[in-house]
PDB file of C-alpha atoms in Angstrom:
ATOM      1  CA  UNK A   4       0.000   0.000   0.000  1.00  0.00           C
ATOM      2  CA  UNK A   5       1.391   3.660  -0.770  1.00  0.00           C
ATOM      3  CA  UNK A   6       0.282   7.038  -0.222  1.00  0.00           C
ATOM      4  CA  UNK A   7      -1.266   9.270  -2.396  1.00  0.00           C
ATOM      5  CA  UNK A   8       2.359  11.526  -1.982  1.00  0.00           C
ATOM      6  CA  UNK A   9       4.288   8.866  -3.559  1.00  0.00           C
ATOM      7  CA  UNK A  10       6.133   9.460  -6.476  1.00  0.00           C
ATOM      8  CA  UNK A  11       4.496   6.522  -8.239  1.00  0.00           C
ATOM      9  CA  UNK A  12       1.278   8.194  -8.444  1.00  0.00           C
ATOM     10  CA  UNK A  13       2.029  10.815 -10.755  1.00  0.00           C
ATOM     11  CA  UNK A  14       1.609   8.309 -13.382  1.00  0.00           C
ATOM     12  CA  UNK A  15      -1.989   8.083 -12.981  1.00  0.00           C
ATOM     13  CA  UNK A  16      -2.997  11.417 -11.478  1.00  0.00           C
ATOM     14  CA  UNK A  17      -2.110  14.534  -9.393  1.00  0.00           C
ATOM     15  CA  UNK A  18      -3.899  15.848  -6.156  1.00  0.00           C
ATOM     16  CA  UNK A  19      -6.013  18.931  -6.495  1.00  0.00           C
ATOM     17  CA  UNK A  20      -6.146  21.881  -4.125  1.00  0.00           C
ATOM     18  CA  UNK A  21      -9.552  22.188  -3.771  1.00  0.00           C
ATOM     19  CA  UNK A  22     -11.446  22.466  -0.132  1.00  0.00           C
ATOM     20  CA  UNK A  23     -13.622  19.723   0.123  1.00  0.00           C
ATOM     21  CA  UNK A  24     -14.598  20.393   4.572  1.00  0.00           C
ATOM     22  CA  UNK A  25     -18.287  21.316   3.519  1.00  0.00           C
ATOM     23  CA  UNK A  26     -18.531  18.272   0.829  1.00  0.00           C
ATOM     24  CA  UNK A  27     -16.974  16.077   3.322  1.00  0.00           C
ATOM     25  CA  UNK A  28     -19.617  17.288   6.316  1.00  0.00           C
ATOM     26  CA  UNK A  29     -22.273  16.534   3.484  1.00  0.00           C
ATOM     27  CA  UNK A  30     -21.540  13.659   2.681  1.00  0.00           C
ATOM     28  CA  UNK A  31     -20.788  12.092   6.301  1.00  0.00           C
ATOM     29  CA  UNK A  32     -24.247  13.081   7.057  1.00  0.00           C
ATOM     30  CA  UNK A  33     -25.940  10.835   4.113  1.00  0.00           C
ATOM     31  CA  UNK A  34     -27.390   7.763   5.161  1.00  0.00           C
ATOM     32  CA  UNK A  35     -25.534   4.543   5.928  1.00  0.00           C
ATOM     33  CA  UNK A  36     -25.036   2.244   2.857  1.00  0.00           C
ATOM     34  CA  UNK A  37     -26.166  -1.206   4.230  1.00  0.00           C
ATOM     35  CA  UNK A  38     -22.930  -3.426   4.975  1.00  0.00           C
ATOM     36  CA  UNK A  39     -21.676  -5.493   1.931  1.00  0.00           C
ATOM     37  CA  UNK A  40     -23.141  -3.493  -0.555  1.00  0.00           C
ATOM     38  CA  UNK A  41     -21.593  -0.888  -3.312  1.00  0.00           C
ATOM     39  CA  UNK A  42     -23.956   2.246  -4.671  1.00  0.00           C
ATOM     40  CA  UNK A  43     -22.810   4.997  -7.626  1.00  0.00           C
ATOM     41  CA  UNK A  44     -25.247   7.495  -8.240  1.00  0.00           C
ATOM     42  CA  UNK A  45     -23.630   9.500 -11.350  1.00  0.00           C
ATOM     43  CA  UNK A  46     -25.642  12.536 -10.579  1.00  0.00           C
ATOM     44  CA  UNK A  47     -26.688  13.535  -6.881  1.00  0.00           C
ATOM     45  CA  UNK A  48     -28.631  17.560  -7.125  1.00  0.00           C
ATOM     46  CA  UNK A  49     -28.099  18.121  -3.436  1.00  0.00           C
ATOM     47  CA  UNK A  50     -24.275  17.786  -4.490  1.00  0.00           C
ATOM     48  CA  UNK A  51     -24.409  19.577  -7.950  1.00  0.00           C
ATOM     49  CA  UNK A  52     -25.410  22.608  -5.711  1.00  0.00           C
ATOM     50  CA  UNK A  53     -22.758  23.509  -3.887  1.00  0.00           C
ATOM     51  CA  UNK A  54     -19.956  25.888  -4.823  1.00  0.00           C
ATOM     52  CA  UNK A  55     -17.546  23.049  -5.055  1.00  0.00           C
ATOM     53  CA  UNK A  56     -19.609  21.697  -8.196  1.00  0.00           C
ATOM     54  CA  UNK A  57     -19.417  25.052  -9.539  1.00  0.00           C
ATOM     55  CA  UNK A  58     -15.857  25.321  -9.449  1.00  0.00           C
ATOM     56  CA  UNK A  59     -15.505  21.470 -10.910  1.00  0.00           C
ATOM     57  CA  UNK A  60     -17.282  22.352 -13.435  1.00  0.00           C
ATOM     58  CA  UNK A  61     -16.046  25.912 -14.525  1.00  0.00           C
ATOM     59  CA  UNK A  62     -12.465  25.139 -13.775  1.00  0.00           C
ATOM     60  CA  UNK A  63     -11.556  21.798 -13.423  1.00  0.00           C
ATOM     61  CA  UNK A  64     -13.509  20.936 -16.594  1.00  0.00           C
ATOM     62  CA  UNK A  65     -13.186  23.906 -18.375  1.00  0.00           C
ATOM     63  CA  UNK A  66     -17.009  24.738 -18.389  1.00  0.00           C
ATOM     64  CA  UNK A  67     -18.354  21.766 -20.240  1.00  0.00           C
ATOM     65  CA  UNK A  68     -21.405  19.837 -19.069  1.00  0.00           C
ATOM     66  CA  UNK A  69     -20.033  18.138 -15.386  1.00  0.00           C
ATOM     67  CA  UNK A  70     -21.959  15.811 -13.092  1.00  0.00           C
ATOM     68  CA  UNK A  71     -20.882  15.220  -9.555  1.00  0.00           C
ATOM     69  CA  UNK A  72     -22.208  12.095  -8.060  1.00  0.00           C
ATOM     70  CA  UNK A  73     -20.362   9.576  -4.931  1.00  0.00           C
ATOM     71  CA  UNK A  74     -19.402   6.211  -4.831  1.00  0.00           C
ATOM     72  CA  UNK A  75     -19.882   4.593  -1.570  1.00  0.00           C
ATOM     73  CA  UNK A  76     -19.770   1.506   0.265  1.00  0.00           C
ATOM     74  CA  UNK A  77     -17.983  -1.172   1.524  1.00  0.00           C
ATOM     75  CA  UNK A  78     -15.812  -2.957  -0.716  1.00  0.00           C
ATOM     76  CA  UNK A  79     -12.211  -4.734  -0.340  1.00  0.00           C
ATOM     77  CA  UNK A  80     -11.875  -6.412  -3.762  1.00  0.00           C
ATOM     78  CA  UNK A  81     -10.484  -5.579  -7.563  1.00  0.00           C
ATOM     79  CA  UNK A  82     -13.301  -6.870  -8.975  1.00  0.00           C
ATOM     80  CA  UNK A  83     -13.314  -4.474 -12.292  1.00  0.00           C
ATOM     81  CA  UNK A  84     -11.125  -2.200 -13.715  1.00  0.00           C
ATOM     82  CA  UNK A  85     -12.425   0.844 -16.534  1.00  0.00           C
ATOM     83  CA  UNK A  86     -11.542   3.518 -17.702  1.00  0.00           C
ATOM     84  CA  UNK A  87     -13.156   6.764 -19.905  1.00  0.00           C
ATOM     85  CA  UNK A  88     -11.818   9.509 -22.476  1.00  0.00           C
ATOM     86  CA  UNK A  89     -11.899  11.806 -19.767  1.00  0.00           C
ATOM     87  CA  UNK A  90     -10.018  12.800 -16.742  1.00  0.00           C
ATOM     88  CA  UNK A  91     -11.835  11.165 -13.235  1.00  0.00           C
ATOM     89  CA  UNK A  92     -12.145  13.735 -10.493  1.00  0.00           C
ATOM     90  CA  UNK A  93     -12.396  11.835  -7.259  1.00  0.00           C
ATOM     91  CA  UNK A  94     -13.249  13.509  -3.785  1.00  0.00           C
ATOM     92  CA  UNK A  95     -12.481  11.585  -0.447  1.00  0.00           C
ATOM     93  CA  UNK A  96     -15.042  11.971   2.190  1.00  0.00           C
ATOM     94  CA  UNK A  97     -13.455   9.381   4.267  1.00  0.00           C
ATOM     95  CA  UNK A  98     -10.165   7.578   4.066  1.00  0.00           C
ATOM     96  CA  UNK A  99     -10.116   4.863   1.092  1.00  0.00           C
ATOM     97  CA  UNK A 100      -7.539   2.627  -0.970  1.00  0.00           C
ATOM     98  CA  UNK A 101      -7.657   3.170  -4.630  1.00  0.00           C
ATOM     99  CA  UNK A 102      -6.606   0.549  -7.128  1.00  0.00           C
ATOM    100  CA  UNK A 103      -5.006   1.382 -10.114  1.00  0.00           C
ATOM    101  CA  UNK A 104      -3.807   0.683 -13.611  1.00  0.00           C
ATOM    102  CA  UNK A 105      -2.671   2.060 -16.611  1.00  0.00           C
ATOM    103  CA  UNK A 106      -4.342   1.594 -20.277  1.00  0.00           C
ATOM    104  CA  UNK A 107      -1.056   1.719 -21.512  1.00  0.00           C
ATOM    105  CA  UNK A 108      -0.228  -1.856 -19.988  1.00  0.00           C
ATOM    106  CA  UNK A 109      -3.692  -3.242 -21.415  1.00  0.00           C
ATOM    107  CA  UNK A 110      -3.079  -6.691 -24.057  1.00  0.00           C
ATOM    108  CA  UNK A 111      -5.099  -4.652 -27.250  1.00  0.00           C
ATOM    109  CA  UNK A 112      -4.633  -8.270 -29.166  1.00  0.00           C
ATOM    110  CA  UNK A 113      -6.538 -10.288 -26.446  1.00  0.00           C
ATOM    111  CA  UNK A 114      -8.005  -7.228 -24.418  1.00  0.00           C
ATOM    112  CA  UNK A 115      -7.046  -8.622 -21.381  1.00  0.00           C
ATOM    113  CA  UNK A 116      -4.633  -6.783 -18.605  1.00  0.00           C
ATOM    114  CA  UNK A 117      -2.686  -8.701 -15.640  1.00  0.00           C
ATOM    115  CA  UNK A 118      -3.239  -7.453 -11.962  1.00  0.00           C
ATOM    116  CA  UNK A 119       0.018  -7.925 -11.202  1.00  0.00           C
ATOM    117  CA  UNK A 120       0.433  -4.556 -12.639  1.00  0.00           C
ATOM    118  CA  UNK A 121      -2.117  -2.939 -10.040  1.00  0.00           C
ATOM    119  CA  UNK A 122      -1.089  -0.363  -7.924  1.00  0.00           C
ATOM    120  CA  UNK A 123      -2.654   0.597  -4.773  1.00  0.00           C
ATOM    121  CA  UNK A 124      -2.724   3.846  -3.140  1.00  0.00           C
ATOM    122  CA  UNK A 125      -4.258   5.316   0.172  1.00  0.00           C
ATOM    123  CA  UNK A 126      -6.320   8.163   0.207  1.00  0.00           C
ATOM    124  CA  UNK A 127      -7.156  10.589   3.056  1.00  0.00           C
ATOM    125  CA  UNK A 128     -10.291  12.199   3.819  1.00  0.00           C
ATOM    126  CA  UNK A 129     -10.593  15.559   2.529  1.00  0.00           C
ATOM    127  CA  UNK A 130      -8.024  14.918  -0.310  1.00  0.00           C
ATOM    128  CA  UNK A 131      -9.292  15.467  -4.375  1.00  0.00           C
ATOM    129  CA  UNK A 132      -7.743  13.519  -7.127  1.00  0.00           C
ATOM    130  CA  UNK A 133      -7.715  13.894 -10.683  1.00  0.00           C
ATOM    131  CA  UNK A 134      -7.470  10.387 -12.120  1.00  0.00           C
ATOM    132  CA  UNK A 135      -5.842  11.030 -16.083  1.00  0.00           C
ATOM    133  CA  UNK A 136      -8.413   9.540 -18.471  1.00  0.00           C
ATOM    134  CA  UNK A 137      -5.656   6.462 -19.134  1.00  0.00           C
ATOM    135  CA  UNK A 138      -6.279   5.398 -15.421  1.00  0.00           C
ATOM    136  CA  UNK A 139      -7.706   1.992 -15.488  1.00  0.00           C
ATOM    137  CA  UNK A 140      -9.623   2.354 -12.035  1.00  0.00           C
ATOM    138  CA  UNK A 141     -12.656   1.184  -9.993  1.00  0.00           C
ATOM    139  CA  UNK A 142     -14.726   1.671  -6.523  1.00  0.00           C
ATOM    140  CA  UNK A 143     -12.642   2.550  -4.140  1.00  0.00           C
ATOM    141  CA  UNK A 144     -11.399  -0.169  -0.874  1.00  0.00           C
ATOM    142  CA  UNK A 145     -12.478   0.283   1.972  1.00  0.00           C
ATOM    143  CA  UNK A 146      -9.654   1.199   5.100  1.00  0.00           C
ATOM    144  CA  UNK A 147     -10.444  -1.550   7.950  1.00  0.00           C
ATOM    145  CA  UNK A 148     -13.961  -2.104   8.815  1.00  0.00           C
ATOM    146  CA  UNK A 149     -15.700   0.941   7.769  1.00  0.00           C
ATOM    147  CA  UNK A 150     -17.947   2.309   5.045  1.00  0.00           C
ATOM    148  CA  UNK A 151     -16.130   4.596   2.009  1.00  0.00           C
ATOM    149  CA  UNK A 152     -17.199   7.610   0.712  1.00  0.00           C
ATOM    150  CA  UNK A 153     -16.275   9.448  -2.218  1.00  0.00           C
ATOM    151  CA  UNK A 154     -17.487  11.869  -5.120  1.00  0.00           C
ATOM    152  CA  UNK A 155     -16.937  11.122  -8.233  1.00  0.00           C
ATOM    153  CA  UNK A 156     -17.069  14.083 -11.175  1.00  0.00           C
ATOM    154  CA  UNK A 157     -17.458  13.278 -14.879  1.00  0.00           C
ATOM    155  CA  UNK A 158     -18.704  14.726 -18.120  1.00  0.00           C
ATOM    156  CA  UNK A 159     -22.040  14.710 -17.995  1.00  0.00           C
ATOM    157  CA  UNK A 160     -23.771  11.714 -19.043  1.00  0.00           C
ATOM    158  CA  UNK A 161     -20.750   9.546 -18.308  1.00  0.00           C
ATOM    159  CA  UNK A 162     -22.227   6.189 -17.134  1.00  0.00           C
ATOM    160  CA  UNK A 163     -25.414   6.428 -18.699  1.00  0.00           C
ATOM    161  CA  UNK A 164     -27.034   3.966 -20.563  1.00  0.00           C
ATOM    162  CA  UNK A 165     -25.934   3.820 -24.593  1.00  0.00           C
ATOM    163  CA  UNK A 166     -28.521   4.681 -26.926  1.00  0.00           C
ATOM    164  CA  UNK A 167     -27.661   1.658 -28.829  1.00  0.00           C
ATOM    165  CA  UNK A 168     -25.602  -1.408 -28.011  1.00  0.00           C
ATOM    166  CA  UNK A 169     -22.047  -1.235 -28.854  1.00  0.00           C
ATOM    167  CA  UNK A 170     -20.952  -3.740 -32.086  1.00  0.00           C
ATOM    168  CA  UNK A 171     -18.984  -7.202 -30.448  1.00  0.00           C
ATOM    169  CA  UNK A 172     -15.693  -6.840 -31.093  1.00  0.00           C
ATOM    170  CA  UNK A 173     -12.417  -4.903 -30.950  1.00  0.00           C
ATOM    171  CA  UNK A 174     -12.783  -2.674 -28.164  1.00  0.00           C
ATOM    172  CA  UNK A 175     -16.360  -2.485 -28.020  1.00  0.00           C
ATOM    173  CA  UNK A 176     -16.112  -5.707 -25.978  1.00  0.00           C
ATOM    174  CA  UNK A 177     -15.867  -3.058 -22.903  1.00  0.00           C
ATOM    175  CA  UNK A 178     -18.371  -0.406 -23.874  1.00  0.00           C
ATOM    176  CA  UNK A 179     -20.462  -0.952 -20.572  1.00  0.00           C
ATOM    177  CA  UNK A 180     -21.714   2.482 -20.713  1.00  0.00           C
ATOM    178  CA  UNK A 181     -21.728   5.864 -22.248  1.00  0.00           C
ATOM    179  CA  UNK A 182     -18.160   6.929 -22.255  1.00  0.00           C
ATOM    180  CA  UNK A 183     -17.497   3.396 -19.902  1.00  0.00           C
ATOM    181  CA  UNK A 184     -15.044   1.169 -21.088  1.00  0.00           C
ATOM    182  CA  UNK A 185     -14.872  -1.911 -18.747  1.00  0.00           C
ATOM    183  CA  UNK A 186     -12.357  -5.058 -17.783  1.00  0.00           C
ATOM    184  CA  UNK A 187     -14.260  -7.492 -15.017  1.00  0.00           C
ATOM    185  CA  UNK A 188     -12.751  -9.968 -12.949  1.00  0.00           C
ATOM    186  CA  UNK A 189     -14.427 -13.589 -13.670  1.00  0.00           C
ATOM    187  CA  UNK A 190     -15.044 -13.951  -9.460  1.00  0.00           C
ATOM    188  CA  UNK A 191     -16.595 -10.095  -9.422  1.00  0.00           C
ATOM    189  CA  UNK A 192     -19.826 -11.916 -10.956  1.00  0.00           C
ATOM    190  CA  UNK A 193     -20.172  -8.718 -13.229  1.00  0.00           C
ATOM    191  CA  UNK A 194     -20.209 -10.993 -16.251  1.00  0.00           C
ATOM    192  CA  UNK A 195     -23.891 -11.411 -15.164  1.00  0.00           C
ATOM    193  CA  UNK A 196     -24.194  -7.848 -16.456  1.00  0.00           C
ATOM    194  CA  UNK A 197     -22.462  -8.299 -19.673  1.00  0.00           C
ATOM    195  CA  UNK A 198     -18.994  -6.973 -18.872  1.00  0.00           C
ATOM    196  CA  UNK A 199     -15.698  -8.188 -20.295  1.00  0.00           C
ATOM    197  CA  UNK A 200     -13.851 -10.566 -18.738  1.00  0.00           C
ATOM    198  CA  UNK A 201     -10.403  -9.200 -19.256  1.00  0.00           C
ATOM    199  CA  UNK A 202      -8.545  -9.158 -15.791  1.00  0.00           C
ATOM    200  CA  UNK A 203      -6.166 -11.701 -15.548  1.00  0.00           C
ATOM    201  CA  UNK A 204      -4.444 -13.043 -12.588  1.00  0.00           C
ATOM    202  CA  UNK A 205      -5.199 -12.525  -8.721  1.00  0.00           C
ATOM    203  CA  UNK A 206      -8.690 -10.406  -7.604  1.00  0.00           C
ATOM    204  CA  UNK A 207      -6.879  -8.444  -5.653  1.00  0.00           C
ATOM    205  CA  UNK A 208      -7.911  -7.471  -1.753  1.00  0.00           C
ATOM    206  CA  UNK A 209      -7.243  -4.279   0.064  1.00  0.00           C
TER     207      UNK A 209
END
């Protein structure tokens, strides 16, 4: 496990200096996620009100369409890794592991990436990340015993349903989603769903 500080994260992001005290206070306050269990809501209005979304989305994003939703949960496995054409803004409410790859490393003639090339990285409450849109990344670990919490910014309409399915080969084998590209783990049971199984090697725990 390394820190969010360590060199080895610049690959995949850089911390932002944004103040996150009021979004943290907001979102310890939200009710309890029930134990075992992993929600994303892509767009959350009570969040997209607040001067912090205004700033995301003017500055951050350079004024295009932004959503802010959370992530939140408990969670201590791999499971998935995905990825979008867009930077990742992630906002820690409470203290969480992130799990991350780069696209660079993915196998484009099978489509299949080893998890022996994971890194994981501890993230303290109150702390923003940008997440580069090569980032292979998931939801968050959990630290210990405890629930995570975390916002999650995007281009709006990220994670949406696509209009139309995506055609069965080449890369389209991970279009999950609008602007959602997606490799599962075959023990995350996400197959079920009609993701890619593309992870190869250990499901890793945090």
């Amino acid at each position: 496990m390394q820190i969010i500080t360590h060199e080895n994260f610049r690959q995949y992001g850089r911390i932002l200096p944004l103040d996150l005290s009021d979004f943290v206070a907001r979102m310890r306050a939200r009710e309890s996620v029930p134990e075992g269990e992993v929600i994303y809501e892509a767009s959350v209005p009570d969040l997209e009100k607040m001067a912090l979304f205004h700033t995301l989305q003017q500055e951050v994003f350079g004024g295009i369409p932004t959503e802010l939703g959370h992530c939140s949960g408990w969670n201590h496995k791999l499971n998935g890794l995905e990825y979008h054409r867009s930077s990742e803004i992630d906002l820690a409410a409470t203290d969480l592991v992130l799990m991350l790859g780069r696209q660079q490393d993915i196998d484009w003639d099978t489509y299949t990436y080893d998890t022996s090339k994971v890194e994981c990285f501890r993230i303290p409450a109150g702390t923003a990340v940008e997440l580069y849109a090569t980032t292979l990344h998931f939801a968050p670990g959990s630290v210990g015993y405890a629930e995570f919490r975390m916002g999650v910014a995007l281009p709006r309409g990220t994670n949406e349903t696509l209009a139309e399915p995506a055609a069965g080969s080449g890369e389209n084998r991970l279009l999950m989603n609008k602007n959602k590209w997606l490799l599962a783990h075959e023990e995350s049971g996400l197959q079920k769903q009609g993701a890619w199984i593309g992870l190869r090697g250990e499901n890793i725990t945090v």
